[in-house]
C-alpha angles and dihedrals in degrees: 000000000000121000118232107182101128097267117100119238095248091052091046087051092053091049093046091052091052090047089050088058089049090049091051092049091047095047092047090050089047091054092046093048091048090049092052090047089057096043108034115122137173140063093321092049098119098044093043094043090055094041094050089048092055090048098050090047091054090047091051090058091045095056089056093051092048093047091049091052090053089052092047087056088056102254134108117258116232111248113170133087090240092055092045091049091054094046104037126096091189107105117232117227125216122220128002114303123202119268096263090048089049089055093048091047092051092049088054091049094048091050091048089056090049091053092049091048092047092051090061097059096084092052092047094042093050091065098031093249095169093168091060092041090053092050089049092049091051091049092048092052094051096043096045092048091047092049091050091050093049092045089053090061090062098049 
């Protein structure tokens, strides 16, 4: 069935592709944060273990919202590790880094997601896609705040 929401198919496709990159970034950051939650050690164990859990839970909800927006635009959401690896700008890390390195890596991941989200605004704004712009604004607020909180642990 055709979609008649006031945004042409080609423009919806461009937005969905950008959101697919955001989904891949978010899912990769989710997996990384969950990994660090499981494997963090050291004097900050308890606080980091709990903080990382809050962060990966928030990211788990976010991937659903992003994927559902892609579907609402009429396109399939990527959903495999192979697709995410191709689309994500969040760098995967091998092994188990120390706690401070985990924090630095997560700051970099949060900031990568911010850059991806920010890059989508012109495409959404061009066609008055307020629903996508609202989603992007929400994601920016969460990721910028989380990056700030993580950065504060290193100062």
